[in-house]
PDB file of C-alpha atoms and ligand atoms in Angstrom:
ATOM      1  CA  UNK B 901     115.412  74.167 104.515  1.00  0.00           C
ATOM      2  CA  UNK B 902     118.709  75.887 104.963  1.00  0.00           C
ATOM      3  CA  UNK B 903     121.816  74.624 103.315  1.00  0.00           C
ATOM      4  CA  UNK B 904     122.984  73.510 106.568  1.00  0.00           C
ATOM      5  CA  UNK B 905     120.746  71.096 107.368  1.00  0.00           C
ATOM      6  CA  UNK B 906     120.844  67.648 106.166  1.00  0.00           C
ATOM      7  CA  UNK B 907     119.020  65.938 103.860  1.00  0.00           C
ATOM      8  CA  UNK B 908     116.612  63.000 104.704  1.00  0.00           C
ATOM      9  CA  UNK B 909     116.219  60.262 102.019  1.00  0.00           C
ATOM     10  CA  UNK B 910     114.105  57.319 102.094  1.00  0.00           C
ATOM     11  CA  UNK B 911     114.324  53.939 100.673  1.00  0.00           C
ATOM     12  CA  UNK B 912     110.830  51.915 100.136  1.00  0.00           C
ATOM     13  CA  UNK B 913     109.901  48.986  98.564  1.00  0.00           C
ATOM     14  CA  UNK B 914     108.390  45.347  98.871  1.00  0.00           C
ATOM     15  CA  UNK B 915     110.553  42.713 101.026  1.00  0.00           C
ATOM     16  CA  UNK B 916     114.005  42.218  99.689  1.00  0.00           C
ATOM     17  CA  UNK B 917     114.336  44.164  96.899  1.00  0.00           C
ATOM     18  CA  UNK B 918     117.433  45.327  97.870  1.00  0.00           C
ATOM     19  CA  UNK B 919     116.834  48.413 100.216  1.00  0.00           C
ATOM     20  CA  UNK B 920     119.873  47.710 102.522  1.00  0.00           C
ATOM     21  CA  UNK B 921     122.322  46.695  99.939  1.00  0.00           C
ATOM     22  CA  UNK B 922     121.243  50.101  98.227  1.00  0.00           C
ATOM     23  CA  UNK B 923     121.155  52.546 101.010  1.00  0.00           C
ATOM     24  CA  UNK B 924     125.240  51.192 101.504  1.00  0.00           C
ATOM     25  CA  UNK B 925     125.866  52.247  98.316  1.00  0.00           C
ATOM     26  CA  UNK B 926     124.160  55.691  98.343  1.00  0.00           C
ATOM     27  CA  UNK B 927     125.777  56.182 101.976  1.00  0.00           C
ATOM     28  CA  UNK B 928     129.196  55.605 100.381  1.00  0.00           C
ATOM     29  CA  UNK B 929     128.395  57.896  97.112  1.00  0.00           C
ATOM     30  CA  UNK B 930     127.522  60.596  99.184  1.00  0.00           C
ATOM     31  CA  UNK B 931     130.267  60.186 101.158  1.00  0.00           C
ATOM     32  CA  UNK B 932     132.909  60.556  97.795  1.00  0.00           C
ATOM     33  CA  UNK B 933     131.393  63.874  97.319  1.00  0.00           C
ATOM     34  CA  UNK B 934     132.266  64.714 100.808  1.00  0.00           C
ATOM     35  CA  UNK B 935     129.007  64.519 102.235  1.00  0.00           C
ATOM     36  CA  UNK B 936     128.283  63.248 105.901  1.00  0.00           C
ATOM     37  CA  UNK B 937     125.651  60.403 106.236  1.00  0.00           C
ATOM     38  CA  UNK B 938     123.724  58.259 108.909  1.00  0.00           C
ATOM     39  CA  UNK B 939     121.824  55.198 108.008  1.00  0.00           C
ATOM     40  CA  UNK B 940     118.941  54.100 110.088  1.00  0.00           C
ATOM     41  CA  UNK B 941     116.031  52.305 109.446  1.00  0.00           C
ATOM     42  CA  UNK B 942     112.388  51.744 110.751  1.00  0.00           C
ATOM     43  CA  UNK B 943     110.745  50.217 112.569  1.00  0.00           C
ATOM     44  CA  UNK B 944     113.766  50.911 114.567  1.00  0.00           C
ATOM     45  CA  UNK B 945     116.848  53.224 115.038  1.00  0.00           C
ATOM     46  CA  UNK B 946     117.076  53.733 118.403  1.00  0.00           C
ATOM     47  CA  UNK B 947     117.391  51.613 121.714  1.00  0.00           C
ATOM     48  CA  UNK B 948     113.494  52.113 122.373  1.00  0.00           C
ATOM     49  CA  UNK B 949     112.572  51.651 118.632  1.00  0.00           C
ATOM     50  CA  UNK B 950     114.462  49.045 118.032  1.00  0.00           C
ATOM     51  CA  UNK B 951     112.687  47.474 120.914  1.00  0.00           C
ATOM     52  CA  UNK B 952     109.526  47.887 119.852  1.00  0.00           C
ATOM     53  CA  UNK B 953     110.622  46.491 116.025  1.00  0.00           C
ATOM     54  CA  UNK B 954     112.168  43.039 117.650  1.00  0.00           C
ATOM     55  CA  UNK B 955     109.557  42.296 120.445  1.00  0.00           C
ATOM     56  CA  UNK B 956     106.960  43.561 119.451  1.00  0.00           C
ATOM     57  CA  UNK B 957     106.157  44.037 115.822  1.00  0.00           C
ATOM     58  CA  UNK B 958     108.365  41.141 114.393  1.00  0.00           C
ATOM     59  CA  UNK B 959     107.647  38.686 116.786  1.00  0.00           C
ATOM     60  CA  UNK B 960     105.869  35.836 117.092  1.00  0.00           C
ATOM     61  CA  UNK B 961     103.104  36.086 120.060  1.00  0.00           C
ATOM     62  CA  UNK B 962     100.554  33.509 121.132  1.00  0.00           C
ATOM     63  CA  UNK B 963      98.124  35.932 120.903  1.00  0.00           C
ATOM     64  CA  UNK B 964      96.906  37.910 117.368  1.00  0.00           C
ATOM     65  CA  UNK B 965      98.267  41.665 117.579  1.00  0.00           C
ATOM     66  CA  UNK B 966      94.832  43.950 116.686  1.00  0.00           C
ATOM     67  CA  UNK B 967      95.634  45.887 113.482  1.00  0.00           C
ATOM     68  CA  UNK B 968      95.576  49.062 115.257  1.00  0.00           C
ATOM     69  CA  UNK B 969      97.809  48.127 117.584  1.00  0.00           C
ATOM     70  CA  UNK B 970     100.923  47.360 115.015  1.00  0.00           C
ATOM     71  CA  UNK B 971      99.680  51.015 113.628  1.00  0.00           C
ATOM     72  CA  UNK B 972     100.391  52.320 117.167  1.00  0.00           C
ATOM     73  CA  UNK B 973     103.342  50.699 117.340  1.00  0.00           C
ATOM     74  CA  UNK B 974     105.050  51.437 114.656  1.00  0.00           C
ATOM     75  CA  UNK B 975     104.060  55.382 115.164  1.00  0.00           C
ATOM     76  CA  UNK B 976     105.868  54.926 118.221  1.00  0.00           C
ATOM     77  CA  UNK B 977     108.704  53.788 117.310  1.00  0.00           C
ATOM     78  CA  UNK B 978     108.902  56.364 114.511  1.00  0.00           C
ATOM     79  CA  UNK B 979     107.613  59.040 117.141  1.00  0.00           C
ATOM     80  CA  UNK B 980     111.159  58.382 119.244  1.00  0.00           C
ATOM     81  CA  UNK B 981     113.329  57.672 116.429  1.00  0.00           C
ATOM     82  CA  UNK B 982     112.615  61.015 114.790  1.00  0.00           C
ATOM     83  CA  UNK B 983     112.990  62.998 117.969  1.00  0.00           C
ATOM     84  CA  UNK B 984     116.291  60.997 119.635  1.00  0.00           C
ATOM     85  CA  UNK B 985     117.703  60.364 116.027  1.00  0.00           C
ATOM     86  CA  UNK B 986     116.713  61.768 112.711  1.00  0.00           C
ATOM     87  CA  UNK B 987     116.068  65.427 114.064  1.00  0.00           C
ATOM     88  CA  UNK B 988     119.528  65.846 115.759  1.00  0.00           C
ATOM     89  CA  UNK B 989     121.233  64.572 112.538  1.00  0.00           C
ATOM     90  CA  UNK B 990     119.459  66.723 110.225  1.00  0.00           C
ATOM     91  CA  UNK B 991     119.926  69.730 112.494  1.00  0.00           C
ATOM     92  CA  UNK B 992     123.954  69.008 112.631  1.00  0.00           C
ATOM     93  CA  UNK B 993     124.377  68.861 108.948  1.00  0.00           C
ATOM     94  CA  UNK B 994     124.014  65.138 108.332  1.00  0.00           C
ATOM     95  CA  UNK B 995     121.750  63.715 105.413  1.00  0.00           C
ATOM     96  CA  UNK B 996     120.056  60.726 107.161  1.00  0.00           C
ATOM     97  CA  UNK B 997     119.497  57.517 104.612  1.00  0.00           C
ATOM     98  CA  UNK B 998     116.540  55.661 106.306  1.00  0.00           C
ATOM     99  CA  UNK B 999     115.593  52.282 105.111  1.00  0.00           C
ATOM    100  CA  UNK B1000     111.648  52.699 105.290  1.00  0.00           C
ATOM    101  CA  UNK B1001     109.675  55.497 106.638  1.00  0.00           C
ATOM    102  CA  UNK B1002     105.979  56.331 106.500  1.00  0.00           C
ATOM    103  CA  UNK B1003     105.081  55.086 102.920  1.00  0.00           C
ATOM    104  CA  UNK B1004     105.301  51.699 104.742  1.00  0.00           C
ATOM    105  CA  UNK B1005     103.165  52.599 107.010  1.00  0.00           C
ATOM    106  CA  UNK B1006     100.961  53.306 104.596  1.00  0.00           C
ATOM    107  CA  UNK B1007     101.525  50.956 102.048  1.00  0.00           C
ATOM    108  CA  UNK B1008     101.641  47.883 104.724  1.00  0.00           C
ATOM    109  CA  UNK B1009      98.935  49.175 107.235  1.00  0.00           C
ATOM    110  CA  UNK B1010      96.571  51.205 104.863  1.00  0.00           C
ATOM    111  CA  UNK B1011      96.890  48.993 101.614  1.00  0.00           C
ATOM    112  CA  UNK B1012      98.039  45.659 103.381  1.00  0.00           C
ATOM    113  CA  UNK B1013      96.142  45.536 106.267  1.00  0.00           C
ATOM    114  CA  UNK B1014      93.095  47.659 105.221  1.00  0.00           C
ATOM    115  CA  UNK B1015      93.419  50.481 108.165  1.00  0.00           C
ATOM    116  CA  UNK B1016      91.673  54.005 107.659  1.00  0.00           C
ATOM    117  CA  UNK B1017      94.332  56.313 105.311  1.00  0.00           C
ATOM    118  CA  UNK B1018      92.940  58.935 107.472  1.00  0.00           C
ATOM    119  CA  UNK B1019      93.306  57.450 110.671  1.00  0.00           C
ATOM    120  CA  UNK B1020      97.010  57.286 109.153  1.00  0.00           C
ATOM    121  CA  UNK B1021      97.054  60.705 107.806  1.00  0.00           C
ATOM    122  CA  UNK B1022      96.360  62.305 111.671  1.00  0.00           C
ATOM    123  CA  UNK B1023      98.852  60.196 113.208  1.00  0.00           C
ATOM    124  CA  UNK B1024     101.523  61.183 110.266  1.00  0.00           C
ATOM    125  CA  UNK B1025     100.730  64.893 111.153  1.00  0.00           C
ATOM    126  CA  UNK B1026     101.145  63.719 115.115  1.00  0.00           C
ATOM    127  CA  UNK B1027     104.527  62.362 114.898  1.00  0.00           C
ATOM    128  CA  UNK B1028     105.776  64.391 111.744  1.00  0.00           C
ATOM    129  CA  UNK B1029     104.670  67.380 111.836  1.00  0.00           C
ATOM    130  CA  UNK B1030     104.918  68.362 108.413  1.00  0.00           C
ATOM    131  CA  UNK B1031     108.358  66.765 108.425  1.00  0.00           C
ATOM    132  CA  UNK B1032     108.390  64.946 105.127  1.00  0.00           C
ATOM    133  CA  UNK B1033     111.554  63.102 103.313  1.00  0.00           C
ATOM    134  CA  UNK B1034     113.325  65.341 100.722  1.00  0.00           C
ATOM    135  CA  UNK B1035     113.796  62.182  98.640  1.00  0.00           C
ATOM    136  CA  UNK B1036     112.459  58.741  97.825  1.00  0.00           C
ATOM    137  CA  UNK B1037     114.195  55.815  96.187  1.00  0.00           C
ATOM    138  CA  UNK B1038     111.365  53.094  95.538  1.00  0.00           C
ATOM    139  CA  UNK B1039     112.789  49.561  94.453  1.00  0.00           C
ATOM    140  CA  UNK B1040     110.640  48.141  92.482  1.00  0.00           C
ATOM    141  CA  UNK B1041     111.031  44.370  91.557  1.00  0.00           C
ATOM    142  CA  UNK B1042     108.203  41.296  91.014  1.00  0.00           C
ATOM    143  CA  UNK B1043     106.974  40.035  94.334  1.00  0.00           C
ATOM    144  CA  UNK B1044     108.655  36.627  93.697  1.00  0.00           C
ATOM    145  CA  UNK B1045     111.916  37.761  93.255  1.00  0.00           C
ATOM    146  CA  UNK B1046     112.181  40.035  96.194  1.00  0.00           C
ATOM    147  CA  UNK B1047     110.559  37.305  98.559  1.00  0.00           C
ATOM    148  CA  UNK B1048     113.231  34.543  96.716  1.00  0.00           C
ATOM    149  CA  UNK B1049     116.157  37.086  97.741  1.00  0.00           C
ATOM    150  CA  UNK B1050     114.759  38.035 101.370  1.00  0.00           C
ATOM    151  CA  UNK B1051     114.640  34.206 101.950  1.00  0.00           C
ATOM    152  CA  UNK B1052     118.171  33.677 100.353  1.00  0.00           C
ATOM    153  CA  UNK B1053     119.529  36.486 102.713  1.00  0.00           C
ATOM    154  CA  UNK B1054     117.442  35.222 106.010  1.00  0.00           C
ATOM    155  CA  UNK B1055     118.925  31.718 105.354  1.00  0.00           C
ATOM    156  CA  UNK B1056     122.525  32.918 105.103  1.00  0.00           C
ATOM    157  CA  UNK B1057     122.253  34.944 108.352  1.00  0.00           C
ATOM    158  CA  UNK B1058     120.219  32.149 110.354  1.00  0.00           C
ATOM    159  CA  UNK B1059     117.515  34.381 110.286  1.00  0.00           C
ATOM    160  CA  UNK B1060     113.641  33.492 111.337  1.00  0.00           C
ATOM    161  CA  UNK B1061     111.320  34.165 109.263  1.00  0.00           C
ATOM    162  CA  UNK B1062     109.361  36.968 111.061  1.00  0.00           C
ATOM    163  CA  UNK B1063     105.501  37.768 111.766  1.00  0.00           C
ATOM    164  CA  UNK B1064     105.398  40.096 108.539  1.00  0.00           C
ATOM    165  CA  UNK B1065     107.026  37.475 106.495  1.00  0.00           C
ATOM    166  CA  UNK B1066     104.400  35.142 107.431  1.00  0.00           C
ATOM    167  CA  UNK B1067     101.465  36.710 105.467  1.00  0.00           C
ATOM    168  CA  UNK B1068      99.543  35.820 102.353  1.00  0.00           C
ATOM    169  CA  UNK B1069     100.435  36.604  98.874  1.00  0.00           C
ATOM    170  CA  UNK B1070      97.731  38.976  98.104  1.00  0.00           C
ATOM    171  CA  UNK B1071      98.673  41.088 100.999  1.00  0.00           C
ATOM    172  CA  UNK B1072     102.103  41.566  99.063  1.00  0.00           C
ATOM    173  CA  UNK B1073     100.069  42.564  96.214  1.00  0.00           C
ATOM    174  CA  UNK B1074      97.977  45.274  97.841  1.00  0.00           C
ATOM    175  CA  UNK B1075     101.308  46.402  99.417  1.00  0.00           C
ATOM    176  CA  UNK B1076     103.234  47.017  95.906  1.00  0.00           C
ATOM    177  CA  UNK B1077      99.861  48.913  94.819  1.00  0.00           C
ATOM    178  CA  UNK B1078      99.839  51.111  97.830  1.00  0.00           C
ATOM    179  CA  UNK B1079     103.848  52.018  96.966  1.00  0.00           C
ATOM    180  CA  UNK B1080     102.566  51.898  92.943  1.00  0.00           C
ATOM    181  CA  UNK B1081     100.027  54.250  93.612  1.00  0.00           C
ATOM    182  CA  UNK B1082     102.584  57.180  96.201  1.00  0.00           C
ATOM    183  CA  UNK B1083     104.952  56.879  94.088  1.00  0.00           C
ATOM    184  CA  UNK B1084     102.626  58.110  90.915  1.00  0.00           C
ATOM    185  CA  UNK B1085     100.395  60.806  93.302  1.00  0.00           C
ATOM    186  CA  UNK B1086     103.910  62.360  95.064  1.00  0.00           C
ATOM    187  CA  UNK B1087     107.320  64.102  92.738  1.00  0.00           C
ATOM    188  CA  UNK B1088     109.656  63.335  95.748  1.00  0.00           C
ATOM    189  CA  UNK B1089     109.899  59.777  94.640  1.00  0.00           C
ATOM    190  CA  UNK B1090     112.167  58.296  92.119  1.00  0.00           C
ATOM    191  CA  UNK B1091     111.467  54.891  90.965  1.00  0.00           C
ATOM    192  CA  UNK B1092     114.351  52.160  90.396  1.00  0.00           C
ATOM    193  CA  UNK B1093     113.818  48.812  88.202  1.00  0.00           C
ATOM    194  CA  UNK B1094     115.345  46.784  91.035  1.00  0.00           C
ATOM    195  CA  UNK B1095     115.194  43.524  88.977  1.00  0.00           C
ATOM    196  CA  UNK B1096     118.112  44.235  87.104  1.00  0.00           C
ATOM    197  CA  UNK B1097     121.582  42.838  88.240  1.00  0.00           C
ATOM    198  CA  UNK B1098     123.046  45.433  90.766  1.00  0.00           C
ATOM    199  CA  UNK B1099     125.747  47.109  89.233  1.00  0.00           C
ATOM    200  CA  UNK B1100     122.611  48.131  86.753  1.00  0.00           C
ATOM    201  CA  UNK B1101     120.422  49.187  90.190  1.00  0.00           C
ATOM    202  CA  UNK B1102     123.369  51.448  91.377  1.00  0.00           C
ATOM    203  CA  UNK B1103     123.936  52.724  88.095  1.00  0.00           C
ATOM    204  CA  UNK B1104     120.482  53.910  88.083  1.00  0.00           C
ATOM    205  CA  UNK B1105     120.709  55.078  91.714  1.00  0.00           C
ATOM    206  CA  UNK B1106     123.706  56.891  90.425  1.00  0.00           C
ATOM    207  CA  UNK B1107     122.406  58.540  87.651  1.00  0.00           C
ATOM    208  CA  UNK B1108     119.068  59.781  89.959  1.00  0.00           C
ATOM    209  CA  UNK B1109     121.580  60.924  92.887  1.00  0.00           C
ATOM    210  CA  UNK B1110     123.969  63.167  90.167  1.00  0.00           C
ATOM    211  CA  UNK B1111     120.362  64.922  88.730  1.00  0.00           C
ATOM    212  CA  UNK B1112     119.175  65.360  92.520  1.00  0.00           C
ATOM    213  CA  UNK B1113     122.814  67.332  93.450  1.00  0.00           C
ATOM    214  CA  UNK B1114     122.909  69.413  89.966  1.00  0.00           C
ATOM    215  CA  UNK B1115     119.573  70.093  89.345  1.00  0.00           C
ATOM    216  CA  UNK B1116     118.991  71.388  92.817  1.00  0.00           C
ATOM    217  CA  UNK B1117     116.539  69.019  94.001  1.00  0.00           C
ATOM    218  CA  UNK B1118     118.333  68.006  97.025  1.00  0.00           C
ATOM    219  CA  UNK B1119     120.472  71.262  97.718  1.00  0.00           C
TER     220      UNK B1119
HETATM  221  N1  T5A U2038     106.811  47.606 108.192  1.00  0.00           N
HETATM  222  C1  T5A U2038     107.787  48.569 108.243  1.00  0.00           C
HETATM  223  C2  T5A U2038     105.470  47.935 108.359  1.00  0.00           C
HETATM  224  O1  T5A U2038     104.597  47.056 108.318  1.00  0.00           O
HETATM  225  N2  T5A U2038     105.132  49.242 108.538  1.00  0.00           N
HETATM  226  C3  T5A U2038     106.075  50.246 108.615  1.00  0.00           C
HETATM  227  O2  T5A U2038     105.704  51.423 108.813  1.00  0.00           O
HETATM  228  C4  T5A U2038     107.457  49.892 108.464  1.00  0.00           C
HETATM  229  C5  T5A U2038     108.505  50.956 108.545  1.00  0.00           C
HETATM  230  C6  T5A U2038     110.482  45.384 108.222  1.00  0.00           C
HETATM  231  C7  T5A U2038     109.063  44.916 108.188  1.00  0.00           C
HETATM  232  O3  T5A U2038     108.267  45.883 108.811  1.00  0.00           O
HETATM  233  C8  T5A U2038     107.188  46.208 107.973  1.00  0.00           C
HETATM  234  C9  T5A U2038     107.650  45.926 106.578  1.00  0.00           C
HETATM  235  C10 T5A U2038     108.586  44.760 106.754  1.00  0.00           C
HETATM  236  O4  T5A U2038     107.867  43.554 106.622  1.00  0.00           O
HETATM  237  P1  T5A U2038     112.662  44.245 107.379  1.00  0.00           P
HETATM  238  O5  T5A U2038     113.433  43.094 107.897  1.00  0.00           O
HETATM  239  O6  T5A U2038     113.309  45.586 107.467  1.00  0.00           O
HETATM  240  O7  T5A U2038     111.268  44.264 108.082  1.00  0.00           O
HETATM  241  O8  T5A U2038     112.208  43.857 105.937  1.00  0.00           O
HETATM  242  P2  T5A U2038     112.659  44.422 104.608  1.00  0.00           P
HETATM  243  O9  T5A U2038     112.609  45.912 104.678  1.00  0.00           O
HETATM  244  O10 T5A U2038     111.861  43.793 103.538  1.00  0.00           O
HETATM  245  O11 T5A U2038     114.183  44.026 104.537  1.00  0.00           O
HETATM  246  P3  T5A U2038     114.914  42.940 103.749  1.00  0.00           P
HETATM  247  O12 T5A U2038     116.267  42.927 104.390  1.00  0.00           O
HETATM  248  O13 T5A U2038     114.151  41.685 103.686  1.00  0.00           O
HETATM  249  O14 T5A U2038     115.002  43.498 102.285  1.00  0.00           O
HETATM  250  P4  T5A U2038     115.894  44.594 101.591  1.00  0.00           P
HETATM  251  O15 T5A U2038     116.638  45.414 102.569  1.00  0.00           O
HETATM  252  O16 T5A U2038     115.013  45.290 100.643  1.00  0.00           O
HETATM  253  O17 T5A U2038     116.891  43.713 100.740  1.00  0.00           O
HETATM  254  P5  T5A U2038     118.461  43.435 100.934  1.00  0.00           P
HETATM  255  O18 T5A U2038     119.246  44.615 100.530  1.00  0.00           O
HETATM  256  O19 T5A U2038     118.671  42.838 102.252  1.00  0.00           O
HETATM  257  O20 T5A U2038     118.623  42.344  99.781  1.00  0.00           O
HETATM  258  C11 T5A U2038     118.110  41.038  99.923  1.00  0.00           C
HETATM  259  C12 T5A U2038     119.079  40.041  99.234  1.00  0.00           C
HETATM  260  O21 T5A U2038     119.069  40.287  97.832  1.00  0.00           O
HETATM  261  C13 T5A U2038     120.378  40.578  97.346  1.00  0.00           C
HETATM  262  C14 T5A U2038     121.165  41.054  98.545  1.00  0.00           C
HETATM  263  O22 T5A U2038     122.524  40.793  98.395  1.00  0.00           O
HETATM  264  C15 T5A U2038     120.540  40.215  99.675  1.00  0.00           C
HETATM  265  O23 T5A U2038     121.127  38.967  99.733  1.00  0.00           O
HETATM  266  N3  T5A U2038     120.196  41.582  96.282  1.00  0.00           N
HETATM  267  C16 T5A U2038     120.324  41.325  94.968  1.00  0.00           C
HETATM  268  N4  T5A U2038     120.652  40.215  94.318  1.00  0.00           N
HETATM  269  C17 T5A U2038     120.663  40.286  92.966  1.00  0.00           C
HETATM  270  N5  T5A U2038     120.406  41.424  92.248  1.00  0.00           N
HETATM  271  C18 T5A U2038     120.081  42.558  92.891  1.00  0.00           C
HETATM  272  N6  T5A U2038     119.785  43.651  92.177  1.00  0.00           N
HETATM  273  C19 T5A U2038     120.023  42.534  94.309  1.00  0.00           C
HETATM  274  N7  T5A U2038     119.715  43.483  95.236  1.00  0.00           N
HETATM  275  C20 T5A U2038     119.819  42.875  96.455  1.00  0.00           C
END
């Protein structure tokens, strides 16, 4: 990758554990040292995507959606959101923060929902094509607490509680061992005790971003 280009960094993680209220923080860090950042998330990002996050995948339907068919989805959405979005940034110089990426898609449809890792794996090469984020913050907090702070957040906004939020506890659980288990097989990620209070998480965040600009891992 040529110094020009942009970096892409992900943030992953359970439900609220504090992904958006992070990826703020990094966006403005970055920004102090001068560099140019886009925040984005997934499913989602663009008109289409965004679309296809709302109506589709969090929805509620009168009908079951087929497992496959939420894979599909969200590979769609990520399909246009790389090509109308996160490619064009990268390419102009921008590091794009995205708040979930494909380690959802396999933690929530491989782990969670039990779909093929291959079947995964071909459509990741699809829509990717070898494209792969330079970074990886995983939040890592108890299932309770996350869910506890997701429904504080959702209750301040109004907010629904939405066909993901619906599910049992054990899928949860086979979600945080699908992240667990990336984040101990792949280097790129760097793992954040997200139970702490957050000055502590942004400290931390902190301290991972200054090693990732010295030592050369993300320049
Ligand atoms: N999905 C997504 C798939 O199934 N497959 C995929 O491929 C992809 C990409 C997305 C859903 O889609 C699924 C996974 C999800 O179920 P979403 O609304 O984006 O839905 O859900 P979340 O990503 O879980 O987003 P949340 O907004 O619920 O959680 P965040 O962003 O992790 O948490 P955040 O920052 O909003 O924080 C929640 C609350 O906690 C507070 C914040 O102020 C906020 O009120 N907080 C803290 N409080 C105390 N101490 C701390 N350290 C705190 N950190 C945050």
């Amino acid at each position: 990758m040529s110094n020009n280009t942009g970096r892409f960094i992900t943030f992953e993680g359970g439900e609220g554990v504090g992904k958006s209220t992070n990826i703020q923080f990094v966006s403005e860090w970055l920004q102090q040292q001068g560099i140019r950042t886009l925040i984005t998330r997934e499913p989602g990002g663009t008109e289409i995507a965004e679309k296809i996050r709302n109506d589709l995948l969090k929805a509620h339907h009168n009908e079951d959606m087929s497992d496959l068919a939420e894979l599909l989805l969200v590979f769609a959405a990520r399909a246009q959101h790389l090509e109308k979005v996160i490619r064009p940034a990268l390419a102009s110089g921008t590091w794009v923060l995205c708040d979930r990426f494909t380690d959802s898609t396999i933690a929530y449809q491989g782990y969670g929902r039990g779909l093929s890792k291959e079947v995964i794996a071909s459509l990741k090469k699809l829509v990717q094509q070898g494209m792969e984020p330079d970074c990886t913050f995983l939040l890592e907090a108890p299932l309770e607490l996350g869910m506890s702070r997701a429904r504080g957040r959702a209750a301040d906004a109004g907010e629904q509680v939405d066909r993901f939020e619906t599910e049992k506890l054990e899928f949860f659980q086979r979600v945080q061992q699908g992240f667990t288990e990336l984040a101990e097989q792949q280097p790129r990620f760097r793992r954040i005790d997200a139970s702490q209070p957050l000055t502590q998480v942004q400290k931390a965040i902190a301290t991972q971003m200054e090693q990732l600009l010295t030592t050369g891992g993300l320049v």
